[in-house]
Short mmCIF file of N, CA and C in Angstrom, two decimals:
data_model
loop_
_atom_site.label_atom_id
_atom_site.label_comp_id
_atom_site.label_asym_id
_atom_site.label_seq_id
_atom_site.Cartn_x
_atom_site.Cartn_y
_atom_site.Cartn_z
N ALA A 95 100.18 90.02 89.94
CA ALA A 95 99.55 89.18 90.80
C ALA A 95 101.88 88.16 89.72
N TYR A 96 102.27 87.33 90.47
CA TYR A 96 103.28 86.84 90.55
C TYR A 96 103.08 84.97 90.42
N TRP A 97 104.15 84.87 89.43
CA TRP A 97 104.09 83.21 89.32
C TRP A 97 105.77 82.68 88.78
N ALA A 98 105.96 81.74 89.71
CA ALA A 98 107.62 81.87 88.79
C ALA A 98 106.88 79.48 88.83
N PRO A 99 107.43 79.25 88.31
CA PRO A 99 106.99 77.46 88.34
C PRO A 99 108.43 76.95 87.88
N GLY A 100 109.93 78.55 88.61
CA GLY A 100 110.34 76.78 88.24
C GLY A 100 111.33 77.79 89.31
N ASP A 101 113.01 77.70 88.85
CA ASP A 101 114.09 78.85 89.94
C ASP A 101 114.83 78.92 89.02
N HIS A 102 114.13 80.10 87.45
CA HIS A 102 114.33 81.34 87.64
C HIS A 102 113.48 81.06 86.71
N PHE A 103 111.73 80.60 85.97
CA PHE A 103 111.28 81.09 85.11
C PHE A 103 110.78 82.20 85.59
N ARG A 104 109.32 83.24 85.54
CA ARG A 104 108.51 83.83 86.44
C ARG A 104 107.87 85.08 85.80
N MET A 105 106.37 84.81 85.17
CA MET A 105 106.01 85.45 85.02
C MET A 105 104.72 86.59 86.31
N GLU A 106 104.50 87.67 85.52
CA GLU A 106 104.45 88.43 86.27
C GLU A 106 103.53 89.68 85.81
N GLY A 107 102.78 90.04 86.40
CA GLY A 107 100.49 90.78 85.54
C GLY A 107 100.74 91.90 86.45
N TYR A 108 100.65 92.71 86.38
CA TYR A 108 100.45 94.45 86.07
C TYR A 108 98.98 95.05 85.48
N LEU A 109 98.29 94.58 86.83
CA LEU A 109 97.25 96.22 86.39
C LEU A 109 97.43 97.43 87.14
N GLY A 110 97.15 98.27 86.39
CA GLY A 110 97.48 100.82 86.63
C GLY A 110 97.07 101.86 86.59
N VAL A 111 97.51 102.53 86.30
CA VAL A 111 96.60 103.60 85.96
C VAL A 111 98.10 104.49 86.43
N GLY A 112 98.80 105.15 85.63
CA GLY A 112 99.29 105.78 84.29
C GLY A 112 98.04 107.50 84.11
N TYR A 113 99.05 108.16 85.61
CA TYR A 113 98.46 109.99 84.99
C TYR A 113 100.04 111.81 84.58
N GLY A 114 100.31 111.77 83.79
CA GLY A 114 101.66 113.03 84.34
C GLY A 114 100.93 114.15 83.33
N GLY A 115 101.06 114.69 82.83
CA GLY A 115 101.30 116.12 81.60
C GLY A 115 101.81 116.56 81.18
N ALA A 116 101.84 117.50 80.19
CA ALA A 116 103.22 118.48 80.21
C ALA A 116 102.51 120.36 80.44
N ASN A 117 103.24 121.87 79.99
CA ASN A 117 102.90 122.14 80.25
C ASN A 117 104.69 123.08 79.06
N TYR A 118 104.51 123.41 78.63
CA TYR A 118 105.88 123.64 77.14
C TYR A 118 105.43 125.14 76.42
N LYS A 119 106.09 126.31 76.59
CA LYS A 119 105.89 127.22 75.73
C LYS A 119 107.00 127.48 74.83
N SER A 120 106.86 127.95 74.14
CA SER A 120 108.03 128.72 73.20
C SER A 120 108.49 129.04 73.25
N THR A 121 108.83 130.51 72.29
CA THR A 121 109.42 131.84 72.11
C THR A 121 109.84 131.41 70.56
N ALA A 122 108.63 132.93 69.74
CA ALA A 122 109.79 133.03 68.69
C ALA A 122 110.83 133.79 68.35
N SER A 123 111.58 133.25 67.61
CA SER A 123 112.80 133.48 67.06
C SER A 123 113.12 134.54 67.02
N ASP A 124 112.27 135.62 65.58
CA ASP A 124 112.32 136.09 64.79
C ASP A 124 110.91 136.86 65.05
N SER A 125 110.74 138.12 64.58
CA SER A 125 108.79 138.96 63.72
C SER A 125 107.84 137.82 63.35
N THR A 126 108.90 136.88 62.16
CA THR A 126 108.33 136.69 61.17
C THR A 126 107.54 134.88 61.92
N SER A 127 108.09 134.15 62.63
CA SER A 127 107.99 133.23 62.74
C SER A 127 106.80 132.94 64.12
N SER A 128 106.15 131.62 64.77
CA SER A 128 104.87 131.82 65.47
C SER A 128 105.09 131.57 67.15
N SER A 129 104.82 131.48 68.24
CA SER A 129 105.12 130.45 69.46
C SER A 129 104.66 129.84 69.37
N TYR A 130 104.38 128.65 69.93
CA TYR A 130 103.08 127.98 70.42
C TYR A 130 103.53 127.70 71.65
N GLU A 131 101.72 127.40 72.71
CA GLU A 131 101.80 126.34 73.85
C GLU A 131 101.28 124.96 74.16
N TYR A 132 102.11 124.18 74.52
CA TYR A 132 101.63 122.91 74.43
C TYR A 132 101.34 122.50 76.26
N LYS A 133 99.73 122.44 76.92
CA LYS A 133 99.79 122.30 77.52
C LYS A 133 98.76 121.24 78.06
N GLY A 134 98.91 120.11 79.30
CA GLY A 134 97.61 119.07 80.07
C GLY A 134 97.67 118.24 79.69
N THR A 135 96.71 117.66 80.02
CA THR A 135 97.72 116.04 81.22
C THR A 135 96.99 114.40 80.27
N PHE A 136 97.60 113.51 80.74
CA PHE A 136 96.95 112.36 80.36
C PHE A 136 96.61 111.60 81.05
N THR A 137 96.28 110.35 80.98
CA THR A 137 95.55 109.63 81.56
C THR A 137 95.99 108.21 80.89
N LEU A 138 96.08 106.74 81.85
CA LEU A 138 96.57 105.98 81.61
C LEU A 138 96.85 104.97 82.01
N PRO A 139 94.77 103.83 81.83
CA PRO A 139 94.95 103.03 81.83
C PRO A 139 95.79 101.43 81.66
N TYR A 140 96.52 100.08 82.44
CA TYR A 140 96.45 99.24 81.35
C TYR A 140 96.94 98.19 82.52
N MET A 141 97.17 97.54 81.39
CA MET A 141 97.57 95.98 81.63
C MET A 141 99.21 95.04 81.05
N GLN A 142 100.01 94.38 81.68
CA GLN A 142 100.98 94.63 81.38
C GLN A 142 101.14 92.33 81.76
N LEU A 143 101.62 92.27 81.26
CA LEU A 143 103.21 90.96 81.41
C LEU A 143 104.10 90.81 81.69
N ASN A 144 105.10 90.57 82.26
CA ASN A 144 106.16 90.05 82.02
C ASN A 144 106.62 88.63 82.43
N LEU A 145 107.00 88.11 81.19
CA LEU A 145 107.63 87.23 81.09
C LEU A 145 109.31 87.41 82.33
N GLY A 146 110.13 87.22 82.38
CA GLY A 146 111.13 86.77 82.94
C GLY A 146 111.85 85.91 83.39
N TRP A 147 113.61 86.34 84.17
CA TRP A 147 114.52 85.10 83.78
C TRP A 147 115.22 85.53 84.90
N ARG A 148 115.13 85.19 86.09
CA ARG A 148 116.13 85.64 87.78
C ARG A 148 117.40 84.95 87.80
N HIS A 149 118.01 85.89 88.68
CA HIS A 149 119.36 84.74 89.82
C HIS A 149 119.83 84.45 88.27
N VAL A 150 120.86 84.59 87.44
CA VAL A 150 121.46 85.09 86.36
C VAL A 150 122.22 86.12 86.48
N GLY A 151 123.37 85.56 87.28
CA GLY A 151 124.25 86.13 88.48
C GLY A 151 123.76 87.41 89.34
N PRO A 152 124.27 88.37 90.08
CA PRO A 152 122.68 89.75 90.39
C PRO A 152 121.69 90.23 88.59
N PHE A 153 120.95 89.67 88.17
CA PHE A 153 120.94 90.07 86.60
C PHE A 153 119.15 89.58 86.66
N GLU A 154 118.64 90.39 86.15
CA GLU A 154 117.16 89.99 85.68
C GLU A 154 117.16 90.24 84.73
N PHE A 155 115.80 89.83 83.66
CA PHE A 155 115.97 89.39 82.12
C PHE A 155 114.87 90.43 82.14
N ALA A 156 113.63 90.69 81.32
CA ALA A 156 112.45 90.27 80.74
C ALA A 156 111.99 90.64 79.99
N LEU A 157 110.26 90.15 78.95
CA LEU A 157 110.61 90.87 77.94
C LEU A 157 108.35 91.27 78.40
N GLY A 158 108.43 92.42 78.34
CA GLY A 158 106.82 92.69 78.44
C GLY A 158 106.54 92.72 77.83
N LEU A 159 104.99 93.09 77.96
CA LEU A 159 103.70 93.70 76.82
C LEU A 159 102.65 93.85 77.87
N LYS A 160 102.96 95.57 77.59
CA LYS A 160 102.00 96.62 77.99
C LYS A 160 100.45 97.25 76.58
N PHE A 161 99.73 96.63 77.39
CA PHE A 161 98.12 97.28 76.47
C PHE A 161 96.97 97.65 77.33
N GLY A 162 96.71 98.85 77.49
CA GLY A 162 95.96 99.75 78.31
C GLY A 162 95.81 101.07 77.12
N ALA A 163 95.09 102.75 77.09
CA ALA A 163 94.29 103.10 77.29
C ALA A 163 94.99 104.49 76.84
N PHE A 164 95.60 104.97 76.22
CA PHE A 164 96.06 106.78 76.11
C PHE A 164 94.98 107.32 76.10
N LEU A 165 94.45 107.85 77.28
CA LEU A 165 93.49 108.96 77.65
C LEU A 165 94.14 110.49 77.61
N PRO A 166 94.37 111.39 76.79
CA PRO A 166 94.32 112.75 76.64
C PRO A 166 93.88 113.30 76.88
N ASP A 167 93.94 114.64 76.59
CA ASP A 167 93.34 116.12 76.79
C ASP A 167 94.98 116.70 76.98
N TYR A 168 94.07 117.66 76.30
CA TYR A 168 95.86 118.87 75.23
C TYR A 168 94.85 119.99 74.99
N THR A 169 96.28 121.26 75.47
CA THR A 169 95.71 121.71 74.39
C THR A 169 96.86 122.91 73.54
N TYR A 170 96.09 122.66 72.06
CA TYR A 170 98.31 123.62 70.93
C TYR A 170 97.14 124.43 70.37
N ILE A 171 97.98 126.07 71.71
CA ILE A 171 97.46 127.09 70.68
C ILE A 171 99.04 127.56 70.20
N LYS A 172 98.85 128.11 68.58
CA LYS A 172 99.58 128.46 67.77
C LYS A 172 99.29 130.56 67.94
N HIS A 173 100.08 131.08 68.42
CA HIS A 173 100.75 132.37 68.92
C HIS A 173 101.16 132.93 67.64
N ASN A 174 100.34 133.37 66.61
CA ASN A 174 100.85 134.95 65.09
C ASN A 174 100.07 135.95 65.25
N GLU A 175 100.30 136.84 64.56
CA GLU A 175 100.27 137.60 64.17
C GLU A 175 98.02 137.81 63.86
N SER A 176 98.09 136.74 63.57
CA SER A 176 97.05 137.14 62.80
C SER A 176 95.27 136.53 64.08
N GLY A 177 96.37 136.28 65.85
CA GLY A 177 96.44 135.61 66.95
C GLY A 177 96.07 134.71 68.07
N ASP A 178 95.71 134.01 68.69
CA ASP A 178 95.73 132.31 68.69
C ASP A 178 94.87 132.19 67.70
N ALA A 179 95.69 130.45 67.69
CA ALA A 179 94.55 129.48 66.66
C ALA A 179 94.49 128.05 67.92
N PRO A 180 93.29 128.49 69.15
CA PRO A 180 93.90 127.37 70.32
C PRO A 180 93.08 125.49 69.49
N SER A 181 93.50 124.52 69.69
CA SER A 181 93.26 122.74 69.03
C SER A 181 93.46 122.43 70.52
N HIS A 182 92.18 121.73 70.57
CA HIS A 182 91.97 120.88 72.16
C HIS A 182 92.09 119.57 71.48
N TYR A 183 92.34 118.23 72.16
CA TYR A 183 92.70 117.43 71.62
C TYR A 183 92.74 116.43 72.75
N THR A 184 91.28 114.98 73.04
CA THR A 184 91.21 114.28 73.29
C THR A 184 90.77 112.81 73.23
N THR A 185 90.92 112.63 71.79
CA THR A 185 90.72 111.60 71.01
C THR A 185 91.32 110.30 72.30
N ALA A 186 90.83 109.44 72.29
CA ALA A 186 90.78 108.45 73.20
C ALA A 186 92.07 107.65 71.69
N ASN A 187 93.10 106.73 72.60
CA ASN A 187 94.11 106.16 71.58
C ASN A 187 94.07 104.24 72.18
N ALA A 188 94.55 103.44 71.64
CA ALA A 188 95.15 102.20 72.17
C ALA A 188 96.53 102.10 72.38
N LEU A 189 96.94 101.89 73.60
CA LEU A 189 98.19 101.52 74.10
C LEU A 189 98.51 100.40 73.74
N PHE A 190 99.82 100.35 73.40
CA PHE A 190 101.03 98.39 72.66
C PHE A 190 102.20 98.95 73.06
N GLU A 191 102.85 98.59 73.74
CA GLU A 191 104.16 99.49 74.31
C GLU A 191 105.42 97.65 74.27
N PRO A 192 105.46 97.28 73.55
CA PRO A 192 106.82 96.00 73.65
C PRO A 192 107.84 96.00 74.92
N GLN A 193 107.84 95.84 75.03
CA GLN A 193 109.75 96.12 76.49
C GLN A 193 110.56 94.96 76.55
N LEU A 194 111.47 95.86 76.52
CA LEU A 194 113.22 94.76 76.62
C LEU A 194 113.31 95.38 78.60
N GLN A 195 113.05 94.61 80.01
CA GLN A 195 113.70 94.57 80.98
C GLN A 195 114.64 93.86 81.34
N VAL A 196 116.44 95.13 81.53
CA VAL A 196 117.49 94.40 82.25
C VAL A 196 116.60 95.05 84.48
N ARG A 197 116.81 93.91 85.53
CA ARG A 197 116.98 94.31 86.93
C ARG A 197 119.01 93.53 86.88
N VAL A 198 119.40 94.84 87.85
CA VAL A 198 120.21 94.25 88.50
C VAL A 198 120.16 94.18 90.46
N GLY A 199 120.55 94.00 91.25
CA GLY A 199 120.68 93.88 92.55
C GLY A 199 120.80 93.14 93.38
N SER A 200 120.13 92.97 95.02
CA SER A 200 120.16 92.93 95.05
C SER A 200 118.56 91.78 95.34
N GLU A 201 117.72 91.05 96.38
CA GLU A 201 116.13 90.52 95.88
C GLU A 201 115.67 91.68 97.48
N ARG A 202 115.68 93.00 97.76
CA ARG A 202 115.09 93.10 97.92
C ARG A 202 114.61 94.33 96.80
N VAL A 203 115.91 95.28 96.50
CA VAL A 203 116.74 96.19 95.91
C VAL A 203 117.70 96.05 94.92
N LYS A 204 116.85 96.53 93.14
CA LYS A 204 116.38 96.57 92.39
C LYS A 204 116.75 98.14 91.60
N TYR A 205 118.24 98.31 90.60
CA TYR A 205 117.99 99.14 89.49
C TYR A 205 117.41 98.20 87.94
N THR A 206 116.86 98.79 88.08
CA THR A 206 115.89 98.66 86.37
C THR A 206 115.45 99.96 85.49
N LEU A 207 116.27 98.23 84.64
CA LEU A 207 116.32 98.97 83.40
C LEU A 207 115.49 98.91 82.33
N ARG A 208 114.49 99.88 81.05
CA ARG A 208 113.90 99.60 80.73
C ARG A 208 114.06 99.97 78.82
N MET A 209 113.55 98.69 78.31
CA MET A 209 113.52 99.77 76.76
C MET A 209 111.88 99.19 75.63
N SER A 210 111.63 99.91 75.41
CA SER A 210 110.46 100.29 75.15
C SER A 210 110.32 100.88 73.38
N VAL A 211 108.96 100.51 73.04
CA VAL A 211 108.49 101.20 71.58
C VAL A 211 107.25 102.13 71.72
N VAL A 212 106.19 102.58 72.05
CA VAL A 212 105.25 102.45 72.19
C VAL A 212 104.36 102.93 70.54
N GLY A 213 102.96 101.80 70.86
CA GLY A 213 102.65 102.50 69.45
C GLY A 213 101.15 102.87 70.33
N LEU A 214 100.12 103.85 68.92
CA LEU A 214 99.46 103.61 69.87
C LEU A 214 98.16 104.07 68.19
N SER A 215 96.88 104.32 68.80
CA SER A 215 95.72 104.03 67.37
C SER A 215 94.48 104.43 67.94
N ASP A 216 94.10 105.59 67.10
CA ASP A 216 92.45 106.20 67.06
C ASP A 216 91.53 105.21 68.22
N LEU A 217 90.98 104.73 68.87
CA LEU A 217 90.21 104.57 69.22
C LEU A 217 88.92 104.80 68.98
N ASN A 218 89.18 105.94 68.07
CA ASN A 218 87.32 106.31 67.04
C ASN A 218 87.31 106.48 65.85
N ASN A 219 88.84 105.70 65.40
CA ASN A 219 88.02 105.65 63.80
C ASN A 219 88.41 107.09 63.37
N SER A 220 89.12 107.44 63.38
CA SER A 220 89.14 109.48 63.19
C SER A 220 90.02 109.58 62.71
N ASN A 221 90.15 110.93 61.89
CA ASN A 221 90.42 111.80 61.95
C ASN A 221 90.31 113.10 62.21
N THR A 222 90.16 113.14 62.78
CA THR A 222 89.43 114.28 63.34
C THR A 222 90.04 114.82 65.13
N ASN A 223 89.21 115.85 65.09
CA ASN A 223 90.37 117.10 66.81
C ASN A 223 92.14 116.47 66.12
N ASN A 224 92.31 116.74 65.60
CA ASN A 224 93.63 116.54 65.61
C ASN A 224 94.70 115.60 65.52
N SER A 225 94.03 114.28 65.04
CA SER A 225 94.18 112.89 65.82
C SER A 225 95.43 113.15 65.08
N ASN A 226 96.48 111.63 64.87
CA ASN A 226 97.44 111.80 64.20
C ASN A 226 97.45 110.40 63.56
N SER A 227 96.07 109.29 63.83
CA SER A 227 96.39 108.25 63.25
C SER A 227 94.66 108.28 62.26
N ASP A 228 94.42 107.57 61.75
CA ASP A 228 93.14 106.97 61.01
C ASP A 228 92.33 105.74 61.83
N GLY A 229 92.58 105.61 63.27
CA GLY A 229 92.37 104.49 63.49
C GLY A 229 92.31 102.71 63.39
N SER A 230 92.93 103.18 61.42
CA SER A 230 93.67 101.40 61.37
C SER A 230 94.70 101.04 61.30
N HIS A 231 95.89 102.54 61.54
CA HIS A 231 97.25 101.69 61.81
C HIS A 231 97.65 102.53 63.43
N PHE A 232 98.94 102.00 63.21
CA PHE A 232 99.46 102.68 65.22
C PHE A 232 101.01 103.52 64.80
N ILE A 233 100.39 104.90 65.54
CA ILE A 233 101.38 105.08 64.71
C ILE A 233 102.46 104.93 66.37
N TYR A 234 103.82 104.95 65.83
CA TYR A 234 105.41 104.36 66.94
C TYR A 234 106.21 105.70 67.60
N SER A 235 106.61 104.94 69.10
CA SER A 235 107.14 106.61 68.66
C SER A 235 108.26 106.07 68.48
N GLN A 236 109.59 106.60 68.84
CA GLN A 236 111.00 106.35 68.65
C GLN A 236 110.90 105.31 70.12
N PHE A 237 111.95 105.27 69.50
CA PHE A 237 112.76 103.82 70.76
C PHE A 237 113.03 104.63 72.97
N THR A 238 112.88 103.92 73.54
CA THR A 238 112.00 104.29 74.89
C THR A 238 113.03 103.37 75.47
N LEU A 239 113.41 105.23 76.39
CA LEU A 239 114.92 104.02 77.75
C LEU A 239 114.84 105.02 79.58
N SER A 240 113.97 104.12 80.75
CA SER A 240 113.36 104.39 81.05
C SER A 240 114.22 103.83 82.44
N ASN A 241 114.87 104.85 83.49
CA ASN A 241 115.34 103.16 84.62
C ASN A 241 114.42 103.95 85.41
N GLY A 242 114.70 102.95 86.73
CA GLY A 242 114.14 103.45 88.51
C GLY A 242 114.72 102.36 88.80
N VAL A 243 114.16 102.35 90.17
CA VAL A 243 114.44 101.52 91.67
C VAL A 243 113.24 101.32 92.04
N VAL A 244 113.63 99.45 92.50
CA VAL A 244 112.72 99.20 92.37
C VAL A 244 112.54 98.24 94.09
N PHE A 245 111.57 98.93 94.83
CA PHE A 245 112.06 97.20 96.43
C PHE A 245 110.99 96.97 97.01
N SER A 246 111.45 95.69 96.87
CA SER A 246 110.66 94.43 97.74
C SER A 246 110.58 94.36 98.80
N PHE A 247 109.06 94.28 99.58
CA PHE A 247 109.06 94.29 100.68
C PHE A 247 107.71 92.41 100.89
#
């Protein structure tokens, strides 16, 4: 959804689903250390609200807030002398992501730079299944910087 009540102010709303994954394998540095594997996928249903200003020269600025759920399906396997020790992580997490966005370009093609911090919280209120949260606190990631190109038709 898109709403433009004035010449410069804009409000955008999005519903979406993200999907991704990882497949990483480390190697042991010597015979006394362990190697490990980390592999799996995640689904990220979300809604996002952006409040912004446009036509400040070729620039647009926005503050965004994304809410959703982080639904992982990951396996972590630690390889050591006593054998493999797999752990499976499927705990649903609430997602909270404040963002600052800068777009520059023409009316139809814009380069976008997004800065954000992602907060996750265990929706099951438990510290089981290798969760990093007790459900009452958000875990914040490091500062995230992403970029891309937006095409409008």
